């Protein structure tokens, strides 16, 4: 669309919105102007603030913009602009009262750096899980011989120089918006996003090899082909959240479009919040050995609790073979 036409449409929309606002407030400029320079027309400035039709000599106030360049501002403050005597708006607009809610302070940048560090460690620990499974299943290497310190080094130490390099790049090239915003064309964030993408691609290769070995073992068994494919699909779905393959769907920020930004933010927030929940459910609470151990623990607690009931209840005849009263224990000892 032509920029001039777009600006005209925005100004028309601004005029309609302000006319409705002024009618509801019961206030407006004089309908019968006495001269050609008695008022200033409705206009839209470069920031996007809509200035209403106002009488000449008036100092007009409008709420501060909610967002500008990715920074949120305090909308309870006002911006000021003067309508000059010749019926034109002053070129200088007073936005000095508009203060950002989040300033570019050192502690804010530190929090952003720490946040991105833990984001990177999250993906590198997914890589550690992929290495462990790939080594145990595909390479048939004994997991007992794997060094724990190596996994700790990969998960916690390798992200450190990556985030340090990203922080240096932000300080020199994008030292604004608390290091959290991203302008189109800026590539500094790819300093830490690049290794994350590489980790996800390697985990995808690990997943492919693991499923391939699983299918080979299933075909060697006597089970039907339908059951084989069902088990393979189940194993694939279980490994997806563990290896972080789901992040490959929406990993790169789509851009400045509002709808795509909202979908990107909500999708990634859901994955980051519930990934641990899904992994714990699939690998812990749905595991047969874990459920068997929990049932044994529960029965042991029930048996222990039944032996600590009050004396009046302990003297009663036991109604269940798993519940033994103190009276029956004493009789057995006497015999």
mmCIF file of C-alpha atoms in Angstrom:
data_model
loop_
_atom_site.group_PDB
_atom_site.id
_atom_site.type_symbol
_atom_site.label_atom_id
_atom_site.label_comp_id
_atom_site.label_asym_id
_atom_site.label_seq_id
_atom_site.Cartn_x
_atom_site.Cartn_y
_atom_site.Cartn_z
ATOM 1 C CA UNK A 1 0.000 0.000 0.000
ATOM 2 C CA UNK A 2 1.122 3.534 -0.779
ATOM 3 C CA UNK A 3 2.591 5.154 2.387
ATOM 4 C CA UNK A 4 0.749 8.412 1.718
ATOM 5 C CA UNK A 5 -2.563 6.577 1.346
ATOM 6 C CA UNK A 6 -1.878 4.581 4.511
ATOM 7 C CA UNK A 7 -1.140 7.774 6.446
ATOM 8 C CA UNK A 8 -4.376 9.329 5.162
ATOM 9 C CA UNK A 9 -6.371 6.288 6.285
ATOM 10 C CA UNK A 10 -4.757 6.410 9.717
ATOM 11 C CA UNK A 11 -5.580 10.100 10.064
ATOM 12 C CA UNK A 12 -9.184 9.439 9.023
ATOM 13 C CA UNK A 13 -9.452 6.676 11.595
ATOM 14 C CA UNK A 14 -7.885 9.018 14.153
ATOM 15 C CA UNK A 15 -10.489 11.693 13.372
ATOM 16 C CA UNK A 16 -13.404 9.270 13.758
ATOM 17 C CA UNK A 17 -12.088 7.871 17.032
ATOM 18 C CA UNK A 18 -11.498 11.307 18.519
ATOM 19 C CA UNK A 19 -14.885 12.597 17.337
ATOM 20 C CA UNK A 20 -16.597 9.752 19.154
ATOM 21 C CA UNK A 21 -14.479 10.384 22.246
ATOM 22 C CA UNK A 22 -15.250 14.103 22.305
ATOM 23 C CA UNK A 23 -18.980 13.568 21.758
ATOM 24 C CA UNK A 24 -19.078 11.175 24.693
ATOM 25 C CA UNK A 25 -17.250 13.729 26.835
ATOM 26 C CA UNK A 26 -19.644 16.478 25.753
ATOM 27 C CA UNK A 27 -16.826 18.697 24.552
ATOM 28 C CA UNK A 28 -15.575 19.765 21.162
ATOM 29 C CA UNK A 29 -14.195 22.708 19.251
ATOM 30 C CA UNK A 30 -16.536 25.440 18.008
ATOM 31 C CA UNK A 31 -18.667 24.251 15.098
ATOM 32 C CA UNK A 32 -18.753 27.752 13.524
ATOM 33 C CA UNK A 33 -15.191 29.051 13.373
ATOM 34 C CA UNK A 34 -14.864 32.803 13.073
ATOM 35 C CA UNK A 35 -11.786 32.776 10.899
ATOM 36 C CA UNK A 36 -9.627 30.519 8.746
ATOM 37 C CA UNK A 37 -7.031 30.103 11.521
ATOM 38 C CA UNK A 38 -9.269 29.476 14.532
ATOM 39 C CA UNK A 39 -8.376 25.813 14.973
ATOM 40 C CA UNK A 40 -5.868 23.078 14.105
ATOM 41 C CA UNK A 41 -7.038 20.016 12.202
ATOM 42 C CA UNK A 42 -6.892 16.492 13.575
ATOM 43 C CA UNK A 43 -3.521 14.929 12.821
ATOM 44 C CA UNK A 44 -1.366 11.910 13.555
ATOM 45 C CA UNK A 45 2.275 12.391 14.521
ATOM 46 C CA UNK A 46 5.200 10.129 13.635
ATOM 47 C CA UNK A 47 4.944 8.175 16.874
ATOM 48 C CA UNK A 48 1.284 7.412 16.283
ATOM 49 C CA UNK A 49 -0.341 9.750 18.798
ATOM 50 C CA UNK A 50 -3.642 11.139 17.564
ATOM 51 C CA UNK A 51 -4.036 14.896 18.160
ATOM 52 C CA UNK A 52 -7.657 16.150 18.057
ATOM 53 C CA UNK A 53 -9.064 19.234 16.383
ATOM 54 C CA UNK A 54 -8.244 22.065 18.781
ATOM 55 C CA UNK A 55 -8.586 25.832 19.052
ATOM 56 C CA UNK A 56 -5.587 27.987 18.247
ATOM 57 C CA UNK A 57 -3.380 28.879 21.177
ATOM 58 C CA UNK A 58 -4.450 25.770 23.112
ATOM 59 C CA UNK A 59 -1.963 23.428 24.745
ATOM 60 C CA UNK A 60 -3.365 19.968 24.028
ATOM 61 C CA UNK A 61 -2.526 16.912 26.088
ATOM 62 C CA UNK A 62 -2.790 13.271 25.033
ATOM 63 C CA UNK A 63 -1.894 10.053 26.899
ATOM 64 C CA UNK A 64 1.576 8.703 26.334
ATOM 65 C CA UNK A 65 1.844 5.842 23.821
ATOM 66 C CA UNK A 66 1.543 2.408 25.350
ATOM 67 C CA UNK A 67 4.378 0.940 23.270
ATOM 68 C CA UNK A 68 7.151 2.530 21.242
ATOM 69 C CA UNK A 69 10.098 0.634 19.748
ATOM 70 C CA UNK A 70 9.220 -2.397 21.840
ATOM 71 C CA UNK A 71 9.327 -0.461 25.140
ATOM 72 C CA UNK A 72 6.215 -0.125 27.299
ATOM 73 C CA UNK A 73 5.468 3.363 28.636
ATOM 74 C CA UNK A 74 3.375 4.677 31.494
ATOM 75 C CA UNK A 75 0.045 5.677 29.907
ATOM 76 C CA UNK A 76 -1.069 7.613 32.999
ATOM 77 C CA UNK A 77 1.334 10.404 31.960
ATOM 78 C CA UNK A 78 0.586 12.850 29.123
ATOM 79 C CA UNK A 79 2.328 14.322 26.107
ATOM 80 C CA UNK A 80 1.772 17.983 25.169
ATOM 81 C CA UNK A 81 1.551 19.827 21.860
ATOM 82 C CA UNK A 82 0.605 23.411 21.093
ATOM 83 C CA UNK A 83 -1.841 24.546 18.432
ATOM 84 C CA UNK A 84 -0.238 27.685 16.978
ATOM 85 C CA UNK A 85 -2.065 30.910 16.127
ATOM 86 C CA UNK A 86 -1.763 30.258 12.389
ATOM 87 C CA UNK A 87 -3.816 27.043 12.657
ATOM 88 C CA UNK A 88 -0.907 24.619 12.477
ATOM 89 C CA UNK A 89 0.501 22.250 15.046
ATOM 90 C CA UNK A 90 3.856 22.939 16.636
ATOM 91 C CA UNK A 91 6.562 20.721 15.180
ATOM 92 C CA UNK A 92 8.019 20.052 18.625
ATOM 93 C CA UNK A 93 6.012 17.700 20.844
ATOM 94 C CA UNK A 94 6.712 17.458 24.559
ATOM 95 C CA UNK A 95 7.103 13.753 25.400
ATOM 96 C CA UNK A 96 9.312 14.439 28.411
ATOM 97 C CA UNK A 97 6.668 13.169 30.852
ATOM 98 C CA UNK A 98 6.443 9.798 29.084
ATOM 99 C CA UNK A 99 8.686 7.465 31.050
ATOM 100 C CA UNK A 100 9.338 3.834 30.152
ATOM 101 C CA UNK A 101 8.116 1.331 32.709
ATOM 102 C CA UNK A 102 11.269 -0.719 32.214
ATOM 103 C CA UNK A 103 14.442 1.352 32.067
ATOM 104 C CA UNK A 104 17.767 0.215 30.636
ATOM 105 C CA UNK A 105 19.400 -0.442 33.991
ATOM 106 C CA UNK A 106 22.297 -2.744 34.793
ATOM 107 C CA UNK A 107 20.223 -5.117 36.923
ATOM 108 C CA UNK A 108 17.682 -5.435 34.123
ATOM 109 C CA UNK A 109 20.363 -6.476 31.643
ATOM 110 C CA UNK A 110 21.798 -8.919 34.173
ATOM 111 C CA UNK A 111 18.389 -10.556 34.609
ATOM 112 C CA UNK A 112 18.004 -10.851 30.827
ATOM 113 C CA UNK A 113 21.477 -12.398 30.580
ATOM 114 C CA UNK A 114 20.752 -14.921 33.344
ATOM 115 C CA UNK A 115 17.405 -15.761 31.749
ATOM 116 C CA UNK A 116 19.022 -16.476 28.369
ATOM 117 C CA UNK A 117 21.759 -18.512 30.080
ATOM 118 C CA UNK A 118 19.207 -20.864 31.609
ATOM 119 C CA UNK A 119 17.373 -21.059 28.285
ATOM 120 C CA UNK A 120 20.587 -22.259 26.633
ATOM 121 C CA UNK A 121 21.345 -24.713 29.467
ATOM 122 C CA UNK A 122 17.847 -26.141 29.059
ATOM 123 C CA UNK A 123 18.592 -27.080 25.442
ATOM 124 C CA UNK A 124 22.080 -28.347 26.202
ATOM 125 C CA UNK A 125 20.677 -30.689 28.839
ATOM 126 C CA UNK A 126 18.303 -31.986 26.160
ATOM 127 C CA UNK A 127 21.433 -32.617 24.112
ATOM 128 C CA UNK A 128 22.916 -34.515 27.073
ATOM 129 C CA UNK A 129 19.815 -36.732 27.216
ATOM 130 C CA UNK A 130 20.100 -37.344 23.486
ATOM 131 C CA UNK A 131 23.786 -38.271 23.807
ATOM 132 C CA UNK A 132 23.020 -40.645 26.664
ATOM 133 C CA UNK A 133 20.215 -42.466 24.839
ATOM 134 C CA UNK A 134 22.089 -42.569 21.539
ATOM 135 C CA UNK A 135 25.199 -43.970 23.216
ATOM 136 C CA UNK A 136 23.248 -46.598 25.157
ATOM 137 C CA UNK A 137 20.933 -47.762 22.349
ATOM 138 C CA UNK A 138 22.654 -47.138 19.026
ATOM 139 C CA UNK A 139 26.315 -47.492 19.967
ATOM 140 C CA UNK A 140 25.574 -50.233 22.577
ATOM 141 C CA UNK A 141 28.094 -48.604 24.895
ATOM 142 C CA UNK A 142 27.834 -49.318 28.607
ATOM 143 C CA UNK A 143 26.261 -46.326 30.324
ATOM 144 C CA UNK A 144 28.208 -47.106 33.492
ATOM 145 C CA UNK A 145 31.419 -46.098 31.717
ATOM 146 C CA UNK A 146 30.038 -42.676 30.785
ATOM 147 C CA UNK A 147 31.568 -39.870 32.804
ATOM 148 C CA UNK A 148 29.154 -37.803 34.844
ATOM 149 C CA UNK A 149 31.492 -34.795 34.860
ATOM 150 C CA UNK A 150 31.369 -34.694 31.054
ATOM 151 C CA UNK A 151 27.585 -34.338 31.100
ATOM 152 C CA UNK A 152 27.814 -31.643 33.778
ATOM 153 C CA UNK A 153 30.380 -29.781 31.699
ATOM 154 C CA UNK A 154 28.180 -29.907 28.584
ATOM 155 C CA UNK A 155 25.022 -28.889 30.419
ATOM 156 C CA UNK A 156 26.327 -26.067 32.614
ATOM 157 C CA UNK A 157 29.721 -24.873 31.326
ATOM 158 C CA UNK A 158 29.460 -24.746 27.523
ATOM 159 C CA UNK A 159 26.555 -22.223 27.590
ATOM 160 C CA UNK A 160 28.699 -19.755 29.597
ATOM 161 C CA UNK A 161 31.024 -18.544 26.783
ATOM 162 C CA UNK A 162 28.058 -18.471 24.407
ATOM 163 C CA UNK A 163 26.102 -16.105 26.656
ATOM 164 C CA UNK A 164 29.207 -13.998 27.356
ATOM 165 C CA UNK A 165 29.720 -13.515 23.611
ATOM 166 C CA UNK A 166 26.035 -12.621 23.228
ATOM 167 C CA UNK A 167 26.243 -10.065 26.068
ATOM 168 C CA UNK A 168 29.304 -8.433 24.471
ATOM 169 C CA UNK A 169 27.497 -8.215 21.145
ATOM 170 C CA UNK A 170 24.420 -6.700 22.801
ATOM 171 C CA UNK A 171 26.536 -4.154 24.651
ATOM 172 C CA UNK A 172 28.259 -2.936 21.483
ATOM 173 C CA UNK A 173 25.459 -3.178 18.896
ATOM 174 C CA UNK A 174 22.043 -3.329 20.641
ATOM 175 C CA UNK A 175 22.555 -1.657 23.990
ATOM 176 C CA UNK A 176 18.898 -0.711 24.511
ATOM 177 C CA UNK A 177 15.486 -2.048 25.550
ATOM 178 C CA UNK A 178 17.042 -3.947 28.454
ATOM 179 C CA UNK A 179 18.615 -6.308 25.868
ATOM 180 C CA UNK A 180 15.229 -7.963 25.533
ATOM 181 C CA UNK A 181 13.882 -6.350 22.357
ATOM 182 C CA UNK A 182 14.827 -7.329 18.859
ATOM 183 C CA UNK A 183 14.748 -5.066 15.841
ATOM 184 C CA UNK A 184 14.335 -6.449 12.306
ATOM 185 C CA UNK A 185 17.685 -7.255 10.717
ATOM 186 C CA UNK A 186 19.639 -7.512 13.986
ATOM 187 C CA UNK A 187 21.560 -10.788 14.227
ATOM 188 C CA UNK A 188 23.102 -10.556 17.696
ATOM 189 C CA UNK A 189 20.529 -12.927 19.226
ATOM 190 C CA UNK A 190 21.672 -15.658 16.842
ATOM 191 C CA UNK A 191 24.903 -15.860 18.846
ATOM 192 C CA UNK A 192 23.023 -18.021 21.354
ATOM 193 C CA UNK A 193 20.157 -19.133 19.115
ATOM 194 C CA UNK A 194 22.575 -20.656 16.587
ATOM 195 C CA UNK A 195 24.002 -23.249 19.034
ATOM 196 C CA UNK A 196 20.456 -24.045 20.174
ATOM 197 C CA UNK A 197 19.400 -24.748 16.585
ATOM 198 C CA UNK A 198 22.491 -26.935 16.130
ATOM 199 C CA UNK A 199 21.649 -28.889 19.299
ATOM 200 C CA UNK A 200 18.081 -29.476 18.115
ATOM 201 C CA UNK A 201 19.296 -30.709 14.725
ATOM 202 C CA UNK A 202 21.724 -33.139 16.384
ATOM 203 C CA UNK A 203 18.944 -34.388 18.663
ATOM 204 C CA UNK A 204 16.782 -34.906 15.581
ATOM 205 C CA UNK A 205 19.518 -37.160 14.148
ATOM 206 C CA UNK A 206 19.692 -38.995 17.487
ATOM 207 C CA UNK A 207 15.925 -39.513 17.407
ATOM 208 C CA UNK A 208 16.070 -40.864 13.859
ATOM 209 C CA UNK A 209 18.789 -43.386 14.763
ATOM 210 C CA UNK A 210 17.028 -44.476 17.959
ATOM 211 C CA UNK A 211 13.738 -45.101 16.132
ATOM 212 C CA UNK A 212 15.617 -46.922 13.359
ATOM 213 C CA UNK A 213 17.265 -49.296 15.836
ATOM 214 C CA UNK A 214 13.935 -49.782 17.599
ATOM 215 C CA UNK A 215 12.196 -50.703 14.336
ATOM 216 C CA UNK A 216 14.996 -53.163 13.521
ATOM 217 C CA UNK A 217 14.547 -54.904 16.865
ATOM 218 C CA UNK A 218 10.758 -54.944 16.536
ATOM 219 C CA UNK A 219 10.911 -56.516 13.082
ATOM 220 C CA UNK A 220 13.137 -59.261 14.466
ATOM 221 C CA UNK A 221 10.448 -60.132 17.024
ATOM 222 C CA UNK A 222 7.340 -62.249 16.421
ATOM 223 C CA UNK A 223 4.814 -59.463 17.020
ATOM 224 C CA UNK A 224 2.484 -58.301 14.264
ATOM 225 C CA UNK A 225 3.389 -55.407 11.988
ATOM 226 C CA UNK A 226 0.598 -53.206 13.374
ATOM 227 C CA UNK A 227 1.864 -53.596 16.930
ATOM 228 C CA UNK A 228 5.400 -52.878 15.755
ATOM 229 C CA UNK A 229 4.433 -49.573 14.161
ATOM 230 C CA UNK A 230 2.315 -48.674 17.170
ATOM 231 C CA UNK A 231 5.255 -49.178 19.506
ATOM 232 C CA UNK A 232 7.536 -47.189 17.210
ATOM 233 C CA UNK A 233 5.109 -44.270 17.056
ATOM 234 C CA UNK A 234 4.666 -44.383 20.830
ATOM 235 C CA UNK A 235 8.424 -44.320 21.384
ATOM 236 C CA UNK A 236 8.782 -41.396 18.968
ATOM 237 C CA UNK A 237 6.074 -39.356 20.683
ATOM 238 C CA UNK A 238 7.640 -40.041 24.068
ATOM 239 C CA UNK A 239 11.093 -38.928 22.894
ATOM 240 C CA UNK A 240 9.872 -35.702 21.256
ATOM 241 C CA UNK A 241 9.540 -33.626 24.474
ATOM 242 C CA UNK A 242 12.650 -35.175 26.036
ATOM 243 C CA UNK A 243 14.909 -34.207 23.134
ATOM 244 C CA UNK A 244 13.199 -30.852 22.529
ATOM 245 C CA UNK A 245 12.212 -31.635 18.930
ATOM 246 C CA UNK A 246 8.908 -29.816 19.470
ATOM 247 C CA UNK A 247 10.827 -26.531 19.690
ATOM 248 C CA UNK A 248 11.737 -26.828 16.018
ATOM 249 C CA UNK A 249 8.150 -25.946 15.066
ATOM 250 C CA UNK A 250 8.267 -22.400 16.474
ATOM 251 C CA UNK A 251 11.807 -21.483 17.378
ATOM 252 C CA UNK A 252 12.641 -18.434 15.250
ATOM 253 C CA UNK A 253 10.776 -15.232 16.078
ATOM 254 C CA UNK A 254 8.499 -14.666 13.054
ATOM 255 C CA UNK A 255 8.874 -10.874 12.949
ATOM 256 C CA UNK A 256 6.905 -7.753 13.718
ATOM 257 C CA UNK A 257 3.400 -9.019 12.894
ATOM 258 C CA UNK A 258 1.245 -8.876 16.043
ATOM 259 C CA UNK A 259 -0.599 -12.166 15.477
ATOM 260 C CA UNK A 260 2.549 -14.145 14.721
ATOM 261 C CA UNK A 261 4.263 -12.596 17.747
ATOM 262 C CA UNK A 262 1.397 -13.653 20.029
ATOM 263 C CA UNK A 263 1.360 -17.217 18.654
ATOM 264 C CA UNK A 264 5.149 -17.424 19.008
ATOM 265 C CA UNK A 265 5.152 -16.176 22.611
ATOM 266 C CA UNK A 266 2.284 -18.385 23.805
ATOM 267 C CA UNK A 267 3.553 -21.514 22.065
ATOM 268 C CA UNK A 268 7.070 -21.216 23.466
ATOM 269 C CA UNK A 269 5.780 -20.298 26.921
ATOM 270 C CA UNK A 270 3.608 -23.429 26.908
ATOM 271 C CA UNK A 271 6.503 -25.657 25.820
ATOM 272 C CA UNK A 272 8.954 -24.215 28.341
ATOM 273 C CA UNK A 273 6.437 -24.412 31.193
ATOM 274 C CA UNK A 274 5.103 -27.927 30.587
ATOM 275 C CA UNK A 275 8.111 -29.724 29.128
ATOM 276 C CA UNK A 276 9.249 -30.943 32.551
ATOM 277 C CA UNK A 277 5.690 -32.006 33.362
ATOM 278 C CA UNK A 278 5.370 -34.111 30.200
ATOM 279 C CA UNK A 279 8.796 -35.685 30.683
ATOM 280 C CA UNK A 280 8.033 -36.587 34.318
ATOM 281 C CA UNK A 281 4.667 -38.083 33.347
ATOM 282 C CA UNK A 282 6.038 -40.185 30.468
ATOM 283 C CA UNK A 283 9.297 -41.282 32.062
ATOM 284 C CA UNK A 284 8.331 -41.466 35.734
ATOM 285 C CA UNK A 285 4.649 -41.765 36.556
ATOM 286 C CA UNK A 286 3.782 -43.964 33.535
ATOM 287 C CA UNK A 287 6.814 -46.206 34.053
ATOM 288 C CA UNK A 288 5.914 -49.723 35.232
ATOM 289 C CA UNK A 289 8.838 -50.055 37.647
ATOM 290 C CA UNK A 290 8.157 -46.668 39.215
ATOM 291 C CA UNK A 291 4.449 -47.412 39.622
ATOM 292 C CA UNK A 292 5.238 -50.816 41.160
ATOM 293 C CA UNK A 293 7.657 -49.210 43.629
ATOM 294 C CA UNK A 294 5.070 -46.560 44.529
ATOM 295 C CA UNK A 295 2.411 -49.240 45.142
ATOM 296 C CA UNK A 296 4.791 -51.186 47.401
ATOM 297 C CA UNK A 297 5.600 -48.028 49.294
ATOM 298 C CA UNK A 298 1.918 -47.245 49.674
ATOM 299 C CA UNK A 299 1.084 -50.752 50.989
ATOM 300 C CA UNK A 300 4.031 -50.569 53.382
ATOM 301 C CA UNK A 301 2.741 -47.248 54.709
ATOM 302 C CA UNK A 302 -0.749 -48.719 55.126
ATOM 303 C CA UNK A 303 0.612 -51.699 57.059
ATOM 304 C CA UNK A 304 2.711 -49.425 59.254
ATOM 305 C CA UNK A 305 -0.253 -47.121 59.848
ATOM 306 C CA UNK A 306 -2.545 -50.025 60.768
ATOM 307 C CA UNK A 307 -0.134 -51.060 63.556
ATOM 308 C CA UNK A 308 -0.329 -47.577 65.116
ATOM 309 C CA UNK A 309 -4.094 -47.285 65.497
ATOM 310 C CA UNK A 310 -5.556 -46.550 68.949
ATOM 311 C CA UNK A 311 -5.660 -49.372 71.498
ATOM 312 C CA UNK A 312 -9.444 -49.651 71.358
ATOM 313 C CA UNK A 313 -9.270 -50.343 67.657
ATOM 314 C CA UNK A 314 -6.264 -52.632 68.044
ATOM 315 C CA UNK A 315 -8.208 -54.927 70.423
ATOM 316 C CA UNK A 316 -10.851 -55.601 67.765
ATOM 317 C CA UNK A 317 -10.861 -58.669 65.531
ATOM 318 C CA UNK A 318 -8.924 -58.036 62.313
ATOM 319 C CA UNK A 319 -11.143 -57.800 59.260
ATOM 320 C CA UNK A 320 -8.374 -57.940 56.673
ATOM 321 C CA UNK A 321 -5.406 -60.275 56.342
ATOM 322 C CA UNK A 322 -3.150 -57.275 55.845
ATOM 323 C CA UNK A 323 -4.249 -55.631 59.131
ATOM 324 C CA UNK A 324 -3.119 -57.391 62.340
ATOM 325 C CA UNK A 325 -4.160 -56.108 65.760
ATOM 326 C CA UNK A 326 -1.980 -56.120 68.837
ATOM 327 C CA UNK A 327 -4.397 -58.612 70.455
ATOM 328 C CA UNK A 328 -3.864 -61.216 67.716
ATOM 329 C CA UNK A 329 -0.091 -60.701 67.864
ATOM 330 C CA UNK A 330 -0.124 -61.336 71.629
ATOM 331 C CA UNK A 331 -2.210 -64.507 71.235
ATOM 332 C CA UNK A 332 0.133 -65.825 68.564
ATOM 333 C CA UNK A 333 3.152 -65.174 70.760
ATOM 334 C CA UNK A 334 1.499 -67.049 73.700
ATOM 335 C CA UNK A 335 0.778 -70.133 71.583
#
